[in-house]
mmCIF file of C-alpha atoms in Angstrom:
data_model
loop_
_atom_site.group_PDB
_atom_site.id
_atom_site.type_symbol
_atom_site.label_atom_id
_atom_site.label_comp_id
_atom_site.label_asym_id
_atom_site.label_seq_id
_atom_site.Cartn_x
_atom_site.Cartn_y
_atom_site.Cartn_z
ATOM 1 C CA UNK O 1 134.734 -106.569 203.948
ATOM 2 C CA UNK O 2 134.951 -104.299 207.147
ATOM 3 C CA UNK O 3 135.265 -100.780 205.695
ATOM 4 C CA UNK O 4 136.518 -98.009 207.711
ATOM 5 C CA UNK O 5 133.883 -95.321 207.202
ATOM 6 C CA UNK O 6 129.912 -96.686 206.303
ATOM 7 C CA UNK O 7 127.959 -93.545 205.107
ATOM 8 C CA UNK O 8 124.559 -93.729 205.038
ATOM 9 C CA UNK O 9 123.111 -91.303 202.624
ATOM 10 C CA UNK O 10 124.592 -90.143 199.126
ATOM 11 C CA UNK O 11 123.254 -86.598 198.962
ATOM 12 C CA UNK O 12 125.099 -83.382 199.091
ATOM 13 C CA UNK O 13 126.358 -83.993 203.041
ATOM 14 C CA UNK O 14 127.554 -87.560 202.699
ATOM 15 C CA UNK O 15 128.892 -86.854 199.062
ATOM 16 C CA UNK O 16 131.318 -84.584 200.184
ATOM 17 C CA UNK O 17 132.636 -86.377 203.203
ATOM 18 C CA UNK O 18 133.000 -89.472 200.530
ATOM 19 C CA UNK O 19 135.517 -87.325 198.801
ATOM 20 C CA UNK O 20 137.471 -86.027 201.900
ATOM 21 C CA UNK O 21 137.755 -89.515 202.981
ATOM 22 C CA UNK O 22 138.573 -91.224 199.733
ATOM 23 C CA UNK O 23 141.078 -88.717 199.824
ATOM 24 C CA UNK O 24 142.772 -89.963 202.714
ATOM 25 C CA UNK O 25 142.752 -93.518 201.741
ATOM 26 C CA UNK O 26 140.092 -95.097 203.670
ATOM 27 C CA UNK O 27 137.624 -97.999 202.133
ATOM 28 C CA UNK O 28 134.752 -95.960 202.325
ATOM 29 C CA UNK O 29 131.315 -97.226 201.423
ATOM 30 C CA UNK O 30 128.000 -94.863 200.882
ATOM 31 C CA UNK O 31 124.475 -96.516 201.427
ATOM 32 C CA UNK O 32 122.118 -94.530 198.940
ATOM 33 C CA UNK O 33 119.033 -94.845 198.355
ATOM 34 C CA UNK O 34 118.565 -92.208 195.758
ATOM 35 C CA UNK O 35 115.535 -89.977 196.984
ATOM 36 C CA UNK O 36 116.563 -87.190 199.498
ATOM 37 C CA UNK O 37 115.872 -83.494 199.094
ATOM 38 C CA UNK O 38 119.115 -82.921 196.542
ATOM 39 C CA UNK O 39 117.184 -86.218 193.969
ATOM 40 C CA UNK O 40 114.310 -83.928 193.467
ATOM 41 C CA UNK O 41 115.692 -80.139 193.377
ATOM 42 C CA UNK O 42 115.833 -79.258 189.974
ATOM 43 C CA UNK O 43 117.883 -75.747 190.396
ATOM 44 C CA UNK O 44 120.881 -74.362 193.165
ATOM 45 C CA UNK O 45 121.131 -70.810 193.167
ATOM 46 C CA UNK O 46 123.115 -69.690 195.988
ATOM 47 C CA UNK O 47 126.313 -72.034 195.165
ATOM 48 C CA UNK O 48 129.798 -70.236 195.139
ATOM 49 C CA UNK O 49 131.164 -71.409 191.862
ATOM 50 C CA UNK O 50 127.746 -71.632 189.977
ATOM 51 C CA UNK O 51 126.255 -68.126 189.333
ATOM 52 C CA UNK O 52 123.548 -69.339 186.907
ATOM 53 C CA UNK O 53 122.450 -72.703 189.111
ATOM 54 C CA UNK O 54 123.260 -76.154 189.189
ATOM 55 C CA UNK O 55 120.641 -79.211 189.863
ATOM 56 C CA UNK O 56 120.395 -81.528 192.955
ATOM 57 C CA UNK O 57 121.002 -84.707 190.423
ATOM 58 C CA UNK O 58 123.946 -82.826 188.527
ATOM 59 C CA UNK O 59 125.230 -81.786 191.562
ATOM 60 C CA UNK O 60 125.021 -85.468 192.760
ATOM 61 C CA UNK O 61 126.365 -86.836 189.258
ATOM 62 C CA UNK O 62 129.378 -84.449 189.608
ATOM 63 C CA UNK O 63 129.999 -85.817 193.165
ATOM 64 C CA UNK O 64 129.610 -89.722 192.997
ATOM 65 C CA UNK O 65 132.116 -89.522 189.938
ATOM 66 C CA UNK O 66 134.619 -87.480 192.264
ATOM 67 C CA UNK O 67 134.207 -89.645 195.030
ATOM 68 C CA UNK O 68 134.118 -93.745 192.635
ATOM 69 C CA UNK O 69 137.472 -91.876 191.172
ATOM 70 C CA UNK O 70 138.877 -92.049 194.732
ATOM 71 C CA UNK O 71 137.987 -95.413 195.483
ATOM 72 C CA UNK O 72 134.844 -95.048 197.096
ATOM 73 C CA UNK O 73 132.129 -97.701 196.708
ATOM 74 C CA UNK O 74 128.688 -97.048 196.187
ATOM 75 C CA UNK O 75 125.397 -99.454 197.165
ATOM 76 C CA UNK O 76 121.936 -98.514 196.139
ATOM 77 C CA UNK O 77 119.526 -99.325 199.093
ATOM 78 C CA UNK O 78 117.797 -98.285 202.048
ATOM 79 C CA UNK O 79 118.846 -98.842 205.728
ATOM 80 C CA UNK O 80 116.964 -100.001 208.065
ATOM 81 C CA UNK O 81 118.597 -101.203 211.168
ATOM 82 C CA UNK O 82 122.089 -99.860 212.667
ATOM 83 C CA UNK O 83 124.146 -101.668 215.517
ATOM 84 C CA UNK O 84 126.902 -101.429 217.137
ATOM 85 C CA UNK O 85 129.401 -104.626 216.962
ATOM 86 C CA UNK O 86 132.905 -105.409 218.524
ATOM 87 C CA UNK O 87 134.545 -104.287 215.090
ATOM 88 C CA UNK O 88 132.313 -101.135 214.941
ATOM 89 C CA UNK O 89 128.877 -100.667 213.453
ATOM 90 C CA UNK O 90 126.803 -103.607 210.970
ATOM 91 C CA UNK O 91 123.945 -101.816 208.903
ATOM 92 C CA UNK O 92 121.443 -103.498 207.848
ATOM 93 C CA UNK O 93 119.731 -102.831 204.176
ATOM 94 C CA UNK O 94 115.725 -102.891 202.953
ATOM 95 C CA UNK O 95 116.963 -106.379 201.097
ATOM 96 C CA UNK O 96 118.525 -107.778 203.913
ATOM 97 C CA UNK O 97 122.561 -106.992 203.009
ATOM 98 C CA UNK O 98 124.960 -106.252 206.100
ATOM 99 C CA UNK O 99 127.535 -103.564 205.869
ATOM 100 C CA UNK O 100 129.973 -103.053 208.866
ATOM 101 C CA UNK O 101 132.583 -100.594 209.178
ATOM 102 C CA UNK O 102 134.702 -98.901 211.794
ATOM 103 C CA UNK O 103 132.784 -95.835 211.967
ATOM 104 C CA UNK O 104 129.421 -94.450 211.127
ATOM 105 C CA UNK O 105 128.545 -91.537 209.253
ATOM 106 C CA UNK O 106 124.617 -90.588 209.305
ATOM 107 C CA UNK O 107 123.949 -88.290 206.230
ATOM 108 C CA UNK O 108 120.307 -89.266 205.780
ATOM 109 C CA UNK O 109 118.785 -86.124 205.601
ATOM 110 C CA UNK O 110 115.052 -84.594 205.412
ATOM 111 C CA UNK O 111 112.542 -85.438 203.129
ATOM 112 C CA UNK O 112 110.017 -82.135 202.766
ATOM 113 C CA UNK O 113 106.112 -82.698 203.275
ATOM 114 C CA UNK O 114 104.623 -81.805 199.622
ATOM 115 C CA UNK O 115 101.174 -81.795 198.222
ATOM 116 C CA UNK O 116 99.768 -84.209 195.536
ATOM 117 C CA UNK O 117 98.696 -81.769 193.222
ATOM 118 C CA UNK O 118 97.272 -82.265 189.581
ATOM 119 C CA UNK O 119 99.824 -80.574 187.138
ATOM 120 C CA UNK O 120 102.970 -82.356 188.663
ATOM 121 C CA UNK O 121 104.642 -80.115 191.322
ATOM 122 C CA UNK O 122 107.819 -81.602 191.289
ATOM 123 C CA UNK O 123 109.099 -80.518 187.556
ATOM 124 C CA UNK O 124 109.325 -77.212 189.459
ATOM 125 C CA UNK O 125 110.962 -77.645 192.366
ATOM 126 C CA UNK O 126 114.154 -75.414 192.423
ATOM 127 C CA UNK O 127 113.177 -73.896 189.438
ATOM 128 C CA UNK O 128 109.971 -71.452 189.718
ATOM 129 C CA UNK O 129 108.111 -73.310 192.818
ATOM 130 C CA UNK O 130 110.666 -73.606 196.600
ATOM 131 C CA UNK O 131 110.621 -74.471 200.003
ATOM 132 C CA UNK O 132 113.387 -72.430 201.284
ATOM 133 C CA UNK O 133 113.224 -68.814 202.225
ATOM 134 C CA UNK O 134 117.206 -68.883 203.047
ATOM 135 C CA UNK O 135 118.122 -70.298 199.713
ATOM 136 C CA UNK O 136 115.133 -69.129 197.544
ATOM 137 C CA UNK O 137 113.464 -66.089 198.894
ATOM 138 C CA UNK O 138 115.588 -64.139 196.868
ATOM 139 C CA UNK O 139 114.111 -65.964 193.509
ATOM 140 C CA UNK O 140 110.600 -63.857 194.320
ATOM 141 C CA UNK O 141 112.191 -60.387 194.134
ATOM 142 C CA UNK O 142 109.597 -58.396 191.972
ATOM 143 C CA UNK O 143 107.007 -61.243 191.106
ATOM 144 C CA UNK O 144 103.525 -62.223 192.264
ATOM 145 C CA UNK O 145 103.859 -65.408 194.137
ATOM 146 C CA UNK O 146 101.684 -67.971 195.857
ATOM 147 C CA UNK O 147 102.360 -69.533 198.827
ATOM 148 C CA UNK O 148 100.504 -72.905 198.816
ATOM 149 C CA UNK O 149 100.871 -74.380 202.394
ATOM 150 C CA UNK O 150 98.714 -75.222 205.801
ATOM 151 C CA UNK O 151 97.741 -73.470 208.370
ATOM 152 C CA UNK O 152 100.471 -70.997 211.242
ATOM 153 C CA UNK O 153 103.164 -72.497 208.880
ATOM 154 C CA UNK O 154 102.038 -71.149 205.407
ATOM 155 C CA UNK O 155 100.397 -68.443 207.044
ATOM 156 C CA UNK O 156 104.302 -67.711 208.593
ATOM 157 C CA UNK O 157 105.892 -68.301 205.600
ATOM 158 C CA UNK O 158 103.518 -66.042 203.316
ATOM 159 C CA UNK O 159 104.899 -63.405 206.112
ATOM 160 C CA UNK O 160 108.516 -64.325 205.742
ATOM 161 C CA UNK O 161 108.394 -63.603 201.944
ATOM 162 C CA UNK O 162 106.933 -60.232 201.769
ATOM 163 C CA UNK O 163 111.086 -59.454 202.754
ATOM 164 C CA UNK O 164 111.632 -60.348 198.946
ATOM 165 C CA UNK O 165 108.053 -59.418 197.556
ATOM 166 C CA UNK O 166 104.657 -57.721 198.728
ATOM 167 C CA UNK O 167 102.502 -59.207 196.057
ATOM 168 C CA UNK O 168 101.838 -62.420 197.615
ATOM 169 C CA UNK O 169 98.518 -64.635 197.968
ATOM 170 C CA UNK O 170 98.691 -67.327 201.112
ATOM 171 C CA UNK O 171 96.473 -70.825 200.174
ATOM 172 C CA UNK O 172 95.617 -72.779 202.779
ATOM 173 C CA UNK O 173 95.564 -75.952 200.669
ATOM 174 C CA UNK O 174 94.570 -78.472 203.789
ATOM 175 C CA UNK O 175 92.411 -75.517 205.585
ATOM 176 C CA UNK O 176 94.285 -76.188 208.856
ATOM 177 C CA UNK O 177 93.456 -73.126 211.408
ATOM 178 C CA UNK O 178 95.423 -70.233 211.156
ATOM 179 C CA UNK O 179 95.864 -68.002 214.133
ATOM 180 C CA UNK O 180 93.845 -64.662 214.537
ATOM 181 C CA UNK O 181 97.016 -62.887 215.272
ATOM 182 C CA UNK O 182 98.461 -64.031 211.650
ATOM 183 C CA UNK O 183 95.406 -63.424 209.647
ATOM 184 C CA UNK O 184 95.402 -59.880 211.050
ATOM 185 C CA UNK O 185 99.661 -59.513 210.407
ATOM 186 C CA UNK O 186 98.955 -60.646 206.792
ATOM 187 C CA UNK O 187 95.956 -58.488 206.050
ATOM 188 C CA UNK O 188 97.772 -55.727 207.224
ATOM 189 C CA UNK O 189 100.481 -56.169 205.106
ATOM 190 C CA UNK O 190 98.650 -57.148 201.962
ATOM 191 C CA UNK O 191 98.628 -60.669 201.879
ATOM 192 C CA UNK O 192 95.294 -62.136 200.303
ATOM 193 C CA UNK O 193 94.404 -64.799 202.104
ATOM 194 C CA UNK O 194 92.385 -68.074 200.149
ATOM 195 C CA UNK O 195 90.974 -70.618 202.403
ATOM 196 C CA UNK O 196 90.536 -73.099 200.000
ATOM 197 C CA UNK O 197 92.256 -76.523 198.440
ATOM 198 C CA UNK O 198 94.352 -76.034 195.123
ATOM 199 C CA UNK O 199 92.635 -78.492 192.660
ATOM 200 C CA UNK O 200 95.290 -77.848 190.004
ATOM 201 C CA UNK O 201 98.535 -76.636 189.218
ATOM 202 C CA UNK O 202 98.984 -74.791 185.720
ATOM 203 C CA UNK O 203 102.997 -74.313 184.055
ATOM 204 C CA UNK O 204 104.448 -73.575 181.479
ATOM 205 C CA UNK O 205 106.976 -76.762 181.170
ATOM 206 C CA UNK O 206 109.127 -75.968 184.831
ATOM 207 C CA UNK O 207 107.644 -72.274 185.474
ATOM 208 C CA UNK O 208 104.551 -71.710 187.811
ATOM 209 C CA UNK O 209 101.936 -69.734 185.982
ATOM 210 C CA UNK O 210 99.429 -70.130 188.682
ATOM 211 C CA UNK O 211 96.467 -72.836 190.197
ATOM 212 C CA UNK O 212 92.772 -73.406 189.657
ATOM 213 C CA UNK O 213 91.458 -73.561 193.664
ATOM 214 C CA UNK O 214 88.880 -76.215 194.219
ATOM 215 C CA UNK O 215 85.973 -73.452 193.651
ATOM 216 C CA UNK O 216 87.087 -72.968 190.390
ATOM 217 C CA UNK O 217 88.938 -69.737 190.779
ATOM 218 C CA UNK O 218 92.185 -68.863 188.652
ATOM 219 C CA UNK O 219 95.224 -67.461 190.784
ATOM 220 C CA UNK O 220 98.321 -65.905 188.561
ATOM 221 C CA UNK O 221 101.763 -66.326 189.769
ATOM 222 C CA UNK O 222 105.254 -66.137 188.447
ATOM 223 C CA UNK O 223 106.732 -67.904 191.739
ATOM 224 C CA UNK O 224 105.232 -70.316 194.243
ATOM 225 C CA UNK O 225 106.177 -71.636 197.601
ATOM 226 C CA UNK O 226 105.196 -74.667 199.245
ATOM 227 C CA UNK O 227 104.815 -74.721 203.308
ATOM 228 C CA UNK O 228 102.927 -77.360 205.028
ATOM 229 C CA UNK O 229 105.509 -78.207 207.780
ATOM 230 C CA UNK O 230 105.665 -81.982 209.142
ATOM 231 C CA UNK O 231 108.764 -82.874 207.203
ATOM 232 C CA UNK O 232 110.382 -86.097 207.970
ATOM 233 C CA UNK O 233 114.072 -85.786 209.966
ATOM 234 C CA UNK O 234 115.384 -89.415 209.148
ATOM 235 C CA UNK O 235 116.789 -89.725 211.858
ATOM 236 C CA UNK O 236 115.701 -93.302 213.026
ATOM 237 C CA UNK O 237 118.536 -95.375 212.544
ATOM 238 C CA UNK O 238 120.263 -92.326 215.887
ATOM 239 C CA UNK O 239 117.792 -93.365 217.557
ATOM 240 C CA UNK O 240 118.295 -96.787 217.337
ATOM 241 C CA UNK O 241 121.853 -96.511 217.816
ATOM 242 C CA UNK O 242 120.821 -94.190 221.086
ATOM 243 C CA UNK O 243 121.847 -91.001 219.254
ATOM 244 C CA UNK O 244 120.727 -87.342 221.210
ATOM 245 C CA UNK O 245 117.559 -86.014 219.016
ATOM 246 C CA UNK O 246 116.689 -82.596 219.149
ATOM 247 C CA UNK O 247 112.765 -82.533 220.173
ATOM 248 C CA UNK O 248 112.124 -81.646 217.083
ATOM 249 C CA UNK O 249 113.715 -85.174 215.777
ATOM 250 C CA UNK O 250 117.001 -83.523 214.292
ATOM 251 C CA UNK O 251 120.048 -85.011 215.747
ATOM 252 C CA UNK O 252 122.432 -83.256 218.048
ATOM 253 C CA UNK O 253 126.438 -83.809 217.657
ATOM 254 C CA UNK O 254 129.551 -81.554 218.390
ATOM 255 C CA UNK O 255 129.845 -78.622 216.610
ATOM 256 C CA UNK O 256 133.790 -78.974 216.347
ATOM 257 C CA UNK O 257 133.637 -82.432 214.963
ATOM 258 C CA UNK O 258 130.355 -83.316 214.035
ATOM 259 C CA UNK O 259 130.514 -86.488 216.405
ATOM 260 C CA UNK O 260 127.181 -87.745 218.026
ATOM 261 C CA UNK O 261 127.177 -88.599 221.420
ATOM 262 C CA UNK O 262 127.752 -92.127 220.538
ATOM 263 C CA UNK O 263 131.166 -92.836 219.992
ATOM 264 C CA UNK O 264 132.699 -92.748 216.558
ATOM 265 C CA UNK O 265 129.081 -91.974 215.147
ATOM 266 C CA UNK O 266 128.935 -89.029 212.964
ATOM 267 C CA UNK O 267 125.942 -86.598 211.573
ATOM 268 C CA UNK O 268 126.236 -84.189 208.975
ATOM 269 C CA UNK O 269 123.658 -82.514 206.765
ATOM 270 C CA UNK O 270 120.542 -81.763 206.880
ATOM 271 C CA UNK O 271 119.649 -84.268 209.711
ATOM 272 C CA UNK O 272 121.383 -82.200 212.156
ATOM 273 C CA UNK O 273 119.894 -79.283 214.371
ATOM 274 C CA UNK O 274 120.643 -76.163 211.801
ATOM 275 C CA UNK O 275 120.166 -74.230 209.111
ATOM 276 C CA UNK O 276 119.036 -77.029 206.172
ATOM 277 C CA UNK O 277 121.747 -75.485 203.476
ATOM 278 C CA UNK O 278 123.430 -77.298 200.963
ATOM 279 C CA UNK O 279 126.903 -75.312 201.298
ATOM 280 C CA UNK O 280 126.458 -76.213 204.790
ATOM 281 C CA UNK O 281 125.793 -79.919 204.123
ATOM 282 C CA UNK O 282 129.046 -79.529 202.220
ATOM 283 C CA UNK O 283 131.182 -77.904 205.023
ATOM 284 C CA UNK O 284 129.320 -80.972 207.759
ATOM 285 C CA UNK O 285 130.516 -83.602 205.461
ATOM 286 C CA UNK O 286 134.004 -82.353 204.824
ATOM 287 C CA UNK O 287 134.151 -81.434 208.740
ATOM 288 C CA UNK O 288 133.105 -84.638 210.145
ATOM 289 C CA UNK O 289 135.582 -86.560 207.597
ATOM 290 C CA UNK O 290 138.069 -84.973 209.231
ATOM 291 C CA UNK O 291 137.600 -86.021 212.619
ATOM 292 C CA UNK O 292 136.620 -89.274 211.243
ATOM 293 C CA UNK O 293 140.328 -89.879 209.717
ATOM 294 C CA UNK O 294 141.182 -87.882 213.142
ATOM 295 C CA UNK O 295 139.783 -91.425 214.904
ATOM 296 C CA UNK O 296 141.256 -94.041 212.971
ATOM 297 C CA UNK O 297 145.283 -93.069 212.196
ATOM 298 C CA UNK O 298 145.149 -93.138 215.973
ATOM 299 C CA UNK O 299 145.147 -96.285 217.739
ATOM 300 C CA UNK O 300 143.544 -94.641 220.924
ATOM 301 C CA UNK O 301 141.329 -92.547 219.183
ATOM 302 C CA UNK O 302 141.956 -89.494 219.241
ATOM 303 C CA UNK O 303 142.095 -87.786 222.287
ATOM 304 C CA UNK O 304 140.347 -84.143 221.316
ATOM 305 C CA UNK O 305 137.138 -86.397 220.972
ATOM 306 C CA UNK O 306 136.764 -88.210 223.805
ATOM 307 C CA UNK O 307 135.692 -85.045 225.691
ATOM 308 C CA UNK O 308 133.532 -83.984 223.092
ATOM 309 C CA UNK O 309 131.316 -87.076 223.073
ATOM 310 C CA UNK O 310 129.988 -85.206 226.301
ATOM 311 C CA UNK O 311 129.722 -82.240 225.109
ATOM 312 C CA UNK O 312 127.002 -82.504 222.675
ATOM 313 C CA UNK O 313 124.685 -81.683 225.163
ATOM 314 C CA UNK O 314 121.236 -82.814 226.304
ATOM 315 C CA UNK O 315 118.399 -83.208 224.384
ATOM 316 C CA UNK O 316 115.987 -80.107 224.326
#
């Protein structure tokens, strides 16, 4: 079946554009394949509407009820191949299933770099250990925290914190070089610095209580941050579809209606150049829905887009 809207991604960005566009009607068909950032965060805490937090998979729950209740189909699966088609767009999955629709709406995110660390990181995520500073900083007011990272970019983050706390400890888990000039900006301001590999995580069920460092040495924290930079911007299936990438791999659409440069293909989320928020993954999806419905009730598409498709700008 030819659907008018594909979405490819079912986190927080293509969740909520499910639901605008379910709303209006539209067959509408998400492509999920269950393990972006909002799978794995265990705690929200800067939502309107949910004061004492909300997980990534409730959060998801919540939305992929909304959205079936609408009409909205869902697929589990992974895409792999994108083209464009006289009726539109045909996706291809990991198993080899075709989807085509009208339109194309890439919410497929960015999947965070993380150690392998013995003691399971990942029952804290959200909860006691982040990787935010815009969503999470606030979570260190008052507490010792680590920052467990690699190189400039933990050393940078370490510095980012002390806004929220000043008793902070920077590990430079993959002993990466750090910089002169940010060894001397965090000795200054009382950052410890430990060169050394984190052999082991210690918790109390989801709460950080510290690490044993691969010398053997015991580090106490309430609060942990992880910063090793390299994350992956899935942003391959753009490309394919010859989609304007930032240079850093994020893709570049219209800040009016979230339209690519491609016509009729859509980014929202975290895959686009900005600040990686979830409200803001909410107000993308929402946004490019719009001008999504915007394109189809109009037999000539509608006209505010076809300047914009320029617009988006070159890549930089």
């Amino acid at each position: 079946m030819l659907q008018d809207c594909v979405i490819v991604g079912g986190g927080i960005a293509g969740l909520q554009a499910a639901i605008q566009l379910g709303r209006y009607n539209h067959r509408v068909l998400v492509l999920d394949s269950g393990d972006g950032r909002s799978s794995y965060c265990l705690q929200y805490h800067n939502l309107l509407g949910w004061p004492d937090g909300i997980s990534g998979p409730e959060l998801r729950q919540h939305g992929r009820i909304h959205a079936e209740r609408l009409g909205v189909t869902f697929v589990s699966g992974r895409a792999v191949g994108a083209k464009q088609t006289d009726e539109g767009f045909a996706v291809e999955t990991e198993s080899g299933e075709t989807v085509r629709a009208k339109r194309l709406l890439l919410a497929t995110g960015v999947m965070d770099r993380l150690p392998e660390l013995k003691g399971e990181l990942t029952p804290c995520l959200g909860i006691s250990i982040y990787v935010c500073p815009d969503c999470d900083g606030y979570e260190l007011t008052g507490k010792r925290a680590l920052v467990i990272g690699s190189g400039n970019v933990g050393a940078r983050m370490a510095l980012t914190l002390l806004y929220w706390t000043r008793n902070l400890v920077y590990i430079n888990h993959e002993q990466t070089g750090v910089d002169k000039e940010l060894i001397a900006q965090m000795e200054k301001s009382g950052v410890e610095y430990v060169n050394e590999a984190v052999r082991e995580l210690k918790r109390d069920g989801s709460f950080l209580t510290g690490v044993v460092t691969a010398s053997g040495r015991t580090l106490k924290a309430e609060r942990g941050f992880v910063a090793f930079g390299g994350n992956e911007v899935r942003s391959n299936l753009a490309q394919q579809l010859g989609v304007r990438l930032h240079a850093n791999r994020h893709v570049l659409a219209d800040p009016r209606t979230k339209m690519t440069n491609v016509m009729n293909v859509w980014a929202a989320g975290d895959v686009l150049a900005h600040s990686e928020q979830t409200a803001i993954a909410m107000g993308d999806g929402s946004q490019a829905a719009i001008w999504i419905h915007k394109s189809l009730i109009e037999p000539q598409g509608s006209q505010a887009l076809a300047p914009l498709v320029a617009a988006s700008g070159p890549e930089t």
